Coordinates of C-alpha atoms and ligand atoms in Angstrom, one line a residue:
X569 CA 12.7 21.3 14.0
X570 CA 13.1 18.4 16.2
X571 CA 15.9 16.5 15.6
X572 CA 15.0 12.8 14.6
X573 CA 17.9 10.1 14.3
X574 CA 18.1 7.8 11.5
X575 CA 21.1 5.7 9.8
X576 CA 23.1 7.6 7.5
X577 CA 22.1 4.6 4.9
X578 CA 18.3 5.1 5.6
X579 CA 16.6 5.5 2.6
X580 CA 14.2 8.5 2.3
X581 CA 11.4 7.9 -0.2
X582 CA 8.0 9.0 -1.3
X583 CA 5.0 6.9 -2.8
X584 CA 2.3 7.3 -5.4
X585 CA 0.4 4.4 -7.6
X586 CA -1.0 4.5 -11.2
X587 CA -4.6 5.1 -11.3
X588 CA -4.3 7.8 -8.2
X589 CA -2.1 9.8 -10.2
X590 CA -1.5 9.1 -13.9
X591 CA -4.5 10.0 -15.7
X592 CA -4.2 9.5 -19.3
X593 CA -6.8 6.8 -18.7
X594 CA -7.1 5.6 -22.5
X595 CA -4.0 7.1 -24.2
X596 CA -1.6 5.2 -26.1
X597 CA -3.3 1.8 -26.1
X598 CA -3.9 1.5 -22.5
X599 CA -7.1 -0.5 -21.8
X600 CA -9.8 -0.2 -18.8
X601 CA -9.2 -0.8 -15.8
X602 CA -12.1 -1.9 -12.8
X603 CA -11.6 1.6 -11.6
X604 CA -12.3 3.3 -15.0
X605 CA -15.5 1.4 -14.9
X606 CA -16.2 1.7 -11.0
X607 CA -15.8 5.4 -10.9
X608 CA -18.9 5.7 -13.7
X609 CA -21.1 4.1 -11.1
X610 CA -23.4 6.6 -9.9
X611 CA -22.6 7.4 -5.8
X612 CA -19.6 4.8 -5.5
X613 CA -17.3 8.1 -5.3
X614 CA -17.7 10.6 -2.7
X615 CA -17.2 13.9 -5.1
X616 CA -18.3 11.9 -8.4
X617 CA -14.8 12.1 -9.6
X618 CA -12.5 9.7 -11.4
X619 CA -9.0 9.1 -12.4
X620 CA -9.5 10.0 -16.0
X621 CA -7.5 13.3 -15.4
X622 CA -6.2 12.9 -11.7
X623 CA -2.6 14.2 -11.3
X624 CA -1.7 14.1 -15.4
X625 CA 1.2 12.6 -13.9
X626 CA 1.4 10.7 -17.5
X627 CA 2.4 14.0 -18.9
X628 CA 4.3 15.7 -15.7
X629 CA 6.0 12.8 -14.3
X630 CA 9.2 14.8 -15.1
X631 CA 8.2 17.8 -13.1
X632 CA 7.0 15.8 -10.1
X633 CA 10.4 13.5 -10.0
X634 CA 12.5 17.0 -10.4
X635 CA 10.7 18.1 -7.4
X636 CA 11.3 14.7 -5.3
X637 CA 15.1 14.9 -6.3
X638 CA 15.4 18.7 -5.1
X639 CA 13.8 17.4 -1.8
X640 CA 16.8 15.0 -1.6
X641 CA 14.4 12.0 -2.1
X642 CA 16.3 9.3 -2.7
X643 CA 13.8 6.5 -3.7
X644 CA 10.5 6.5 -5.4
X645 CA 7.8 3.6 -5.1
X646 CA 5.1 3.9 -7.9
X647 CA 3.0 1.1 -9.7
X648 CA 2.9 0.1 -13.2
X649 CA -1.0 0.1 -14.7
X650 CA -1.4 -3.3 -16.0
X651 CA -3.6 -2.6 -18.7
X652 CA -1.3 -0.1 -19.9
X653 CA 1.1 -3.0 -20.4
X654 CA -1.6 -5.8 -21.2
X655 CA -4.7 -3.9 -22.4
X656 CA -7.0 -6.8 -21.8
X657 CA -4.7 -8.1 -19.1
X658 CA -3.9 -11.3 -21.3
X659 CA -3.3 -10.0 -25.0
X660 CA -0.6 -11.8 -26.9
X661 CA 1.6 -9.1 -27.5
X662 CA 2.7 -6.3 -25.0
X663 CA 1.5 -2.6 -25.6
X664 CA 4.5 -1.2 -26.7
X665 CA 3.6 2.2 -25.6
X666 CA 2.8 1.4 -22.2
X667 CA 6.2 -0.1 -21.3
X668 CA 7.5 2.9 -23.4
X669 CA 5.9 5.5 -20.5
X670 CA 7.6 3.7 -17.6
X671 CA 10.9 3.7 -19.4
X672 CA 10.9 7.1 -19.7
X673 CA 9.6 7.4 -15.8
X674 CA 12.4 5.2 -14.6
X675 CA 15.0 6.7 -16.9
X676 CA 13.8 10.1 -15.4
X677 CA 14.4 8.9 -11.6
X678 CA 17.9 7.6 -12.7
X679 CA 18.7 10.6 -14.4
X680 CA 17.8 12.4 -11.0
X681 CA 19.7 10.0 -8.8
X682 CA 16.4 8.3 -7.5
X683 CA 16.0 4.8 -7.1
X684 CA 12.7 3.8 -8.5
X685 CA 10.5 0.9 -6.8
X686 CA 8.1 -0.7 -8.6
X687 CA 4.7 -2.2 -7.5
X688 CA 3.1 -4.4 -10.0
X689 CA -0.4 -4.4 -9.0
X690 CA -2.0 -1.2 -6.9
X691 CA -5.6 -2.4 -7.8
X692 CA -6.1 -1.4 -11.1
X693 CA -7.2 -4.9 -12.5
X694 CA -7.6 -4.8 -16.2
X695 CA -11.6 -4.6 -17.1
X696 CA -11.4 -7.5 -19.6
X697 CA -10.0 -10.0 -17.0
X698 CA -12.2 -8.9 -14.5
X699 CA -15.3 -9.5 -16.9
X700 CA -14.0 -13.0 -17.4
X701 CA -14.2 -14.0 -13.9
X702 CA -11.6 -11.8 -12.4
X703 CA -9.4 -13.1 -9.2
X704 CA -12.2 -15.9 -8.8
X705 CA -10.8 -17.3 -12.4
X706 CA -7.5 -19.1 -12.0
X707 CA -6.8 -17.4 -15.8
X708 CA -6.6 -14.2 -13.9
X709 CA -3.6 -15.6 -11.7
X710 CA -1.9 -17.1 -14.9
X711 CA -2.1 -13.9 -16.4
X712 CA -0.8 -11.9 -13.5
X713 CA 2.2 -14.1 -13.2
X714 CA 3.0 -13.5 -16.9
X715 CA 2.7 -9.9 -16.6
X716 CA 4.7 -9.9 -13.7
X717 CA 7.7 -11.8 -15.3
X718 CA 7.5 -9.5 -18.4
X719 CA 7.7 -6.3 -16.1
X720 CA 10.7 -7.8 -14.4
X721 CA 12.5 -9.1 -17.4
X722 CA 12.2 -5.5 -19.0
X723 CA 12.7 -3.3 -15.9
X724 CA 15.1 -5.4 -13.9
X725 CA 18.1 -3.8 -15.8
X726 CA 17.5 -0.6 -14.0
X727 CA 15.1 -1.4 -11.0
X728 CA 16.1 -3.6 -8.2
X729 CA 13.3 -3.6 -5.8
X730 CA 9.8 -5.1 -7.0
X731 CA 6.4 -5.3 -5.0
X732 CA 3.9 -8.0 -6.1
X733 CA 1.0 -6.7 -4.6
X734 CA -0.4 -3.4 -2.6
X735 CA -2.5 -4.6 0.4
X736 CA -4.0 -7.7 -0.7
X737 CA -5.9 -7.5 2.4
X738 CA -7.9 -4.0 1.3
X739 CA -8.0 -5.4 -2.2
X740 CA -10.1 -8.2 -0.7
X741 CA -12.2 -6.3 2.1
X742 CA -13.0 -3.3 0.2
X743 CA -13.2 -4.6 -3.1
X744 CA -15.1 -7.5 -2.7
X745 CA -16.8 -7.8 0.8
X746 CA -17.8 -4.3 1.6
X747 CA -17.8 -3.3 -2.0
X748 CA -16.6 0.2 -1.3
X749 CA -13.7 -0.3 -3.9
X750 CA -13.7 -1.4 -7.3
X751 CA -15.1 -3.8 -8.5
X752 CA -17.6 -3.1 -5.9
X753 CA -18.7 -6.6 -5.2
X754 CA -20.4 -7.8 -2.1
X755 CA -19.5 -11.6 -2.1
X756 CA -20.0 -14.0 0.9
X757 CA -17.6 -14.7 3.4
X758 CA -16.3 -17.7 1.8
X759 CA -15.9 -16.3 -1.8
X760 CA -14.1 -13.0 -0.2
X761 CA -11.7 -15.9 1.2
X762 CA -11.3 -17.0 -2.2
X763 CA -10.2 -13.7 -3.5
X764 CA -7.6 -13.5 -0.7
X765 CA -6.6 -17.0 -1.8
X766 CA -6.1 -16.1 -5.5
X767 CA -4.1 -12.9 -4.4
X768 CA -1.9 -15.2 -2.1
X769 CA -1.2 -17.6 -5.0
X770 CA -0.9 -14.9 -7.8
X771 CA 1.8 -13.3 -5.5
X772 CA 3.4 -16.9 -4.9
X773 CA 3.6 -17.9 -8.5
X774 CA 4.9 -14.6 -9.5
X775 CA 7.9 -14.5 -7.2
X776 CA 9.9 -17.3 -8.8
X777 CA 8.8 -16.3 -12.4
X778 CA 10.2 -12.6 -11.8
X779 CA 13.6 -13.9 -10.4
X780 CA 13.7 -16.6 -13.5
X781 CA 12.7 -13.7 -15.8
X782 CA 15.1 -10.8 -14.2
X783 CA 18.4 -10.0 -16.0
X784 CA 20.0 -9.6 -12.6
X785 CA 19.2 -10.2 -9.0
X786 CA 16.4 -8.5 -7.7
X787 CA 14.5 -7.9 -4.4
X788 CA 11.1 -8.7 -4.0
X789 CA 8.5 -8.3 -1.5
X790 CA 4.8 -7.3 -1.3
X791 CA 3.1 -4.4 1.0
X792 CA 1.0 -5.4 3.5
X793 CA -1.5 -3.5 5.8
X794 CA -3.7 -4.7 8.8
X795 CA -4.7 -4.1 12.4
X796 CA -2.0 -3.5 14.7
X797 CA -1.7 -3.0 18.4
X798 CA 0.6 -1.0 20.8
X799 CA 1.0 -1.8 24.4
X800 CA -0.6 0.8 26.7
X801 CA 2.4 0.5 29.1
X802 CA 5.8 -0.8 28.7
X803 CA 5.2 -3.8 31.3
X804 CA 6.0 -7.4 29.7
X805 CA 2.1 -8.2 30.3
X806 CA 1.0 -5.4 28.2
X807 CA 3.4 -5.7 25.5
X808 CA 2.4 -9.7 25.4
X809 CA -1.1 -8.7 25.2
X810 CA -0.6 -6.2 22.3
X811 CA 1.8 -8.5 20.4
X812 CA -1.2 -11.4 21.1
X813 CA -3.9 -9.0 19.6
X814 CA -2.3 -8.0 16.7
X815 CA -2.2 -11.6 15.3
X816 CA -5.0 -13.0 17.4
X817 CA -7.4 -15.6 15.2
X818 CA -10.0 -13.0 14.9
X819 CA -12.6 -12.9 11.9
X820 CA -11.6 -9.9 11.0
X821 CA -7.6 -11.0 11.0
X822 CA -8.6 -14.2 9.4
X823 CA -11.1 -13.2 6.6
X824 CA -9.5 -10.1 5.8
X825 CA -6.3 -11.6 6.6
X826 CA -4.8 -8.6 8.2
X827 CA -1.0 -8.9 8.8
X828 CA -1.7 -12.6 9.5
X829 CA -2.0 -13.0 5.8
X830 CA 1.9 -12.9 6.2
X831 CA 1.6 -16.1 8.4
X832 CA 0.8 -18.1 5.3
X833 CA 2.5 -16.2 2.6
X834 CA 5.9 -15.7 4.4
X835 CA 6.1 -18.1 7.5
X836 CA 3.8 -21.0 5.6
X837 CA 1.4 -21.1 8.5
X838 CA -2.3 -21.7 8.8
X839 CA -4.3 -20.2 11.8
X840 CA -5.9 -22.3 14.4
X841 CA -9.6 -22.3 13.1
X842 CA -11.4 -24.0 16.2
X843 CA -10.6 -20.7 18.1
X844 CA -12.4 -18.9 15.2
X845 CA -15.8 -20.8 15.0
X846 CA -17.9 -19.3 17.3
X847 CA -17.3 -15.8 15.5
X848 CA -17.9 -17.7 12.0
X849 CA -20.9 -19.2 13.1
X850 CA -22.5 -15.7 13.4
X851 CA -21.7 -15.4 9.8
X852 CA -22.8 -18.4 8.6
X853 CA -25.7 -18.5 5.7
X854 CA -28.5 -20.9 5.9
X855 CA -27.0 -23.5 3.5
X856 CA -23.7 -23.3 5.0
X857 CA -22.6 -25.5 8.1
X858 CA -20.0 -24.7 10.5
X859 CA -18.2 -27.9 9.4
X860 CA -18.2 -27.0 5.9
X861 CA -17.1 -23.3 6.5
X862 CA -14.4 -24.3 8.9
X863 CA -13.2 -27.1 6.5
X864 CA -13.2 -24.7 3.4
X865 CA -11.1 -22.0 5.7
X866 CA -8.6 -24.8 6.4
X867 CA -8.1 -25.7 2.8
X868 CA -7.7 -22.1 1.8
X869 CA -5.6 -21.4 4.5
X870 CA -3.5 -24.5 4.0
X871 CA -3.0 -24.1 0.3
X872 CA -1.8 -20.5 1.0
X873 CA 0.4 -21.8 3.5
X874 CA 2.2 -24.0 0.8
X875 CA 2.6 -20.9 -1.3
X876 CA 5.5 -19.1 0.6
X877 CA 8.5 -18.3 -1.7
X878 CA 11.3 -16.6 0.1
X879 CA 11.0 -12.9 0.1
X880 CA 13.7 -10.2 0.5
X881 CA 11.6 -7.7 2.6
X882 CA 8.4 -7.0 3.9
X883 CA 6.4 -3.8 2.5
X884 CA 4.5 -2.4 5.6
X885 CA 1.6 0.6 5.0
X886 CA 1.1 1.6 8.5
X887 CA -1.4 4.6 9.5
X888 CA -2.9 3.8 13.0
X889 CA -3.0 1.1 15.2
X890 CA -4.8 0.3 18.7
X891 CA -3.8 0.8 22.3
X892 CA -4.0 -2.5 23.9
X893 CA -2.9 -4.5 27.3
X894 CA -3.4 -7.2 29.5
X895 CA -7.1 -5.7 30.5
X896 CA -7.9 -5.4 26.6
X897 CA -8.3 -2.6 24.4
X898 CA -7.5 0.9 25.6
X899 CA -11.1 3.3 25.0
X900 CA -9.9 6.4 22.9
X901 CA -10.6 9.4 24.9
X902 CA -13.4 11.9 24.1
X903 CA -11.8 14.2 21.0
X904 CA -8.8 11.5 20.3
X905 CA -6.5 13.4 17.5
X906 CA -7.8 12.2 14.2
X907 CA -6.9 12.9 10.4
X908 CA -9.4 14.5 7.9
X909 CA -10.1 11.0 7.1
X910 CA -11.3 10.6 10.6
X911 CA -8.3 7.9 11.1
X912 CA -6.8 8.1 14.7
X913 CA -3.5 9.6 15.2
X914 CA -1.1 6.6 17.1
X915 CA 2.3 6.8 16.4
X916 CA 3.3 4.5 18.7
X917 CA 2.4 2.1 16.2
X918 CA 5.3 2.9 14.1
X919 CA 7.4 1.4 17.0
X920 CA 5.6 -1.5 18.2
X921 CA 4.0 -2.5 15.0
X922 CA 7.4 -2.8 13.2
X923 CA 8.9 -4.7 16.3
X924 CA 6.4 -7.2 16.4
X925 CA 6.1 -7.9 12.5
X926 CA 9.9 -8.1 12.5
X927 CA 9.6 -10.8 15.4
X928 CA 7.3 -12.8 13.4
X929 CA 8.4 -12.5 9.9
X930 CA 11.9 -11.8 10.2
X931 CA 12.3 -9.9 6.8
X932 CA 13.8 -6.6 6.3
X933 CA 11.2 -3.8 6.3
X934 CA 10.3 -0.9 4.3
X935 CA 7.8 1.3 5.4
X936 CA 6.0 1.4 1.9
X937 CA 3.6 3.9 3.1
X938 CA 2.8 6.3 6.0
X939 CA 0.9 9.6 6.0
X940 CA -2.2 11.5 6.8
X941 CA -5.1 13.3 4.8
X942 CA -5.6 16.9 5.2
X943 CA -8.2 19.4 4.0
X944 CA -5.2 21.2 2.6
X945 CA -5.9 24.6 0.7
X946 CA -3.8 27.5 -0.5
X947 CA -3.4 30.2 2.0
X948 CA -3.8 34.1 1.5
X949 CA 0.1 34.1 1.0
X950 CA 0.0 31.8 -1.7
X951 CA 1.8 28.9 0.4
X952 CA 0.0 25.8 1.7
X953 CA 0.7 25.7 5.7
X954 CA 0.1 22.1 6.6
X955 CA 1.5 22.1 10.3
X956 CA -0.6 19.2 11.2
X957 CA 1.2 17.0 8.6
X958 CA 4.6 18.2 10.3
X959 CA 3.5 17.2 13.7
X960 CA 2.0 13.9 12.4
X961 CA 5.2 12.9 10.6
X962 CA 7.7 14.1 13.3
X963 CA 5.8 12.0 15.9
X964 CA 5.6 8.9 13.6
X965 CA 9.0 9.1 12.3
X966 CA 10.5 9.8 16.2
X967 CA 8.5 6.5 17.2
X968 CA 10.0 4.6 13.9
X969 CA 13.3 5.8 15.1
X970 CA 12.8 4.1 18.4
X971 CA 12.2 0.5 16.8
X972 CA 15.3 0.9 14.8
X973 CA 17.4 1.7 17.9
X974 CA 16.0 -1.5 19.3
X975 CA 17.5 -3.4 16.1
X976 CA 14.4 -3.7 13.9
X977 CA 16.1 -3.5 10.5
X978 CA 13.9 -1.0 8.7
X979 CA 15.9 0.3 5.7
X980 CA 13.7 2.8 4.4
X981 CA 10.3 5.1 4.8
X982 CA 8.1 6.0 1.9
X983 CA 5.7 9.0 2.8
X984 CA 2.4 8.5 1.0
X985 CA 1.9 10.4 -1.0
X986 CA 4.2 12.7 -3.0
X987 CA 1.6 14.7 -4.4
X988 CA -1.9 15.1 -3.7
X989 CA -4.2 12.4 -5.9
X990 CA -7.3 10.4 -6.1
X991 CA -7.9 8.7 -2.5
X992 CA -10.2 6.0 -3.9
X993 CA -13.7 6.2 -2.9
X994 CA -13.0 9.4 -1.1
X995 CA -12.2 11.3 -4.3
X996 CA -9.8 14.4 -4.0
X997 CA -11.1 16.2 -1.0
X998 CA -8.5 13.9 0.9
X999 CA -5.0 15.4 0.2
X1000 CA -2.1 13.0 1.2
X1001 CA 0.5 15.0 -0.4
X1002 CA 4.0 16.6 0.4
X1003 CA 3.2 18.5 -2.5
X1004 CA -0.4 20.3 -3.1
X1005 CA -2.0 20.1 -6.7
X1006 CA -4.5 22.9 -7.5
X1007 CA -6.5 20.6 -10.1
X1008 CA -8.2 23.0 -11.9
X1009 CA -4.6 24.3 -13.3
X1010 CA -2.6 20.9 -12.3
X1011 CA -0.3 23.6 -10.6
X1012 CA 2.3 21.8 -8.1
X1013 CA 2.6 24.0 -5.0
X1014 CA 4.9 22.2 -2.3
X1015 CA 3.8 22.1 1.0
X1016 CA 5.4 23.3 4.4
X1017 CA 5.7 19.5 5.0
X1018 CA 7.7 19.3 1.8
X1019 CA 10.2 21.8 2.9
X1020 CA 10.4 20.2 6.4
X1021 CA 11.0 16.8 4.4
X1022 CA 13.7 18.1 2.9
X1023 CA 15.4 19.6 5.9
X1024 CA 15.1 16.3 7.7
X1025 CA 16.6 14.4 4.9
X1026 CA 19.5 17.0 4.8
X1027 CA 19.8 16.8 8.7
X1028 CA 20.1 12.9 8.3
X1029 CA 22.8 13.0 5.9
X1030 CA 25.3 15.2 8.3
Ligands
GCO1902 C1 -4.0 2.3 1.0 C2 -3.4 2.4 -0.8 C3 -3.0 3.8 -0.9 C4 -4.1 5.2 -0.2 C5 -3.4 5.7 1.0 C6 -4.2 6.5 1.7 O1 -3.4 2.0 1.6 O2 -5.0 2.4 1.0 O3 -2.3 1.5 -0.6 O4 -3.3 4.0 -2.1 O5 -4.2 6.1 -1.2 O6 -3.2 4.5 2.0 O7 -5.7 5.8 1.8

C-alpha cells in the first residue's frame, strides 16, 4: 500500500444522507419529501427506483455504524430528514419519533467512539412546504430557520459539528433549472437565481439562530461544490490562470453559483456583472431587458452578500476539476480516465482546489465528500473487488496530502459514501460505497476498499 502522510489528528470519516439511505419513507410520522413525490413520476429515475427502502438504514443503522467503528472511522457525516422532524415542514409540534430516531443514531455513534456531524438539509424538502411555494416563499426560509434551531438545540449536547445546507449550487441547478432532481422544475434564469438567493438567506439566518439555541458552543459550516481548476504546470502564469478561472464571473459560476457562492455567504462580496452581461444577453427572454436582468442579479447578490454570518469551517464536496493555464483550458485526451458516472478522474484538483479555496475564504476545511461510482459486483469468491476505487482514493489523497503540506488547514476527510445508496436520478446502479449492498437481501459486504481504508487509517495513526 502506497504510504500516504497525514497529520496524526487528521479526522478520517465517511458520509451519507437521509433520503439516499434511510428508507422507512412513511414510518413513525415522517411526512413526504419532494424526493418521495419526485420518484413517483415516470421516467425521472434511471432505473425507475426510489428511496422507499433504500439501504433500510432506519432499521440497520447500528450494523453500519459498527462497520464504521471496525474500520477505525472516527467521524460520520449524515443528514437529518426535515419531514421526519416536522412532517409538513412547519408543524406546530415536533414529531418526537423523528427526533428519537436521530437520538438513537447519535447515541450509537458515541457508543462506538464516532463523532457525529449533522447536515440539516441534504435535499429532502418537506413536500407540504414545496406545495406552498417552496424556496420561492419566505415562509420556507422561516420554517428552515426554526427547524435548524430545534435540531441544534436538541442535539448540541452530543454534536458539535453542524452543516446547514449540502450543495446549494446543485439544489439550484439540478432541482430548479435543469429539472433532473426534485422537485423537477425548469425555472427561468432569474427565478433560478431567486432559489439560490433563498438558500443563501436560509443558511445565513439559520446560523445565528443555531448558535443561540445550542446548549454548548457548536461549529457551523455548509458543504459547497462547483467548478474547480488546477494548473497545467507549476509555473506562476498557469497557477494564476487556473485560480482566476475557478472564480471567473461566468454565467455558470454566477447563476449556479459554483464555489463563487461563498463570495456572498462567506466574504460578503458580489461579483462584477458588467463582465457577465454578454453571456446573460444570450439567455434573455423576450420580455426581459439586459438592464432589468443585470439589476436583478445585482439586487440578489448584494442582498446575499449582506448575509454572511461567521462560519467555523467550509465543507467541500470535491470530485473532479478542469486543467487550465495561461493558454486556457487543457483539452482532455481521448480515453481520459472516467468513473462509472463518466466523471473525469482528476486527482490534482484535491491539491489545487483546496489551496485556491482556502486562499479566498480563509476557513478551515473538511472534505465533506469525495469518492467515485463504480458498477461494483460480487465476484465468484463472494467478495467485492474494487481496485479502481483504491487507485482513485490513493491518487486523490496523495494530492490532498500535498495541499496540507503546503499549509492548507484540511481538518478531515469524509469518504462518499459509506454504503452504496440511492444515487438520485441515477438510481441504484451507481455504487459509491466502501460497503456493497446486495439490495434484494440488504446484506452488507465490505469491499476491498473498506479494508484498504481501514489500513490507511491505522497507518496514519502510527
Ligand atoms: C452530491 C450529493 C451526494 C451525491 C454524491 C455523488 O454531491 O451530489 O451530496 O448526495 O450522492 O455527490 O453524486
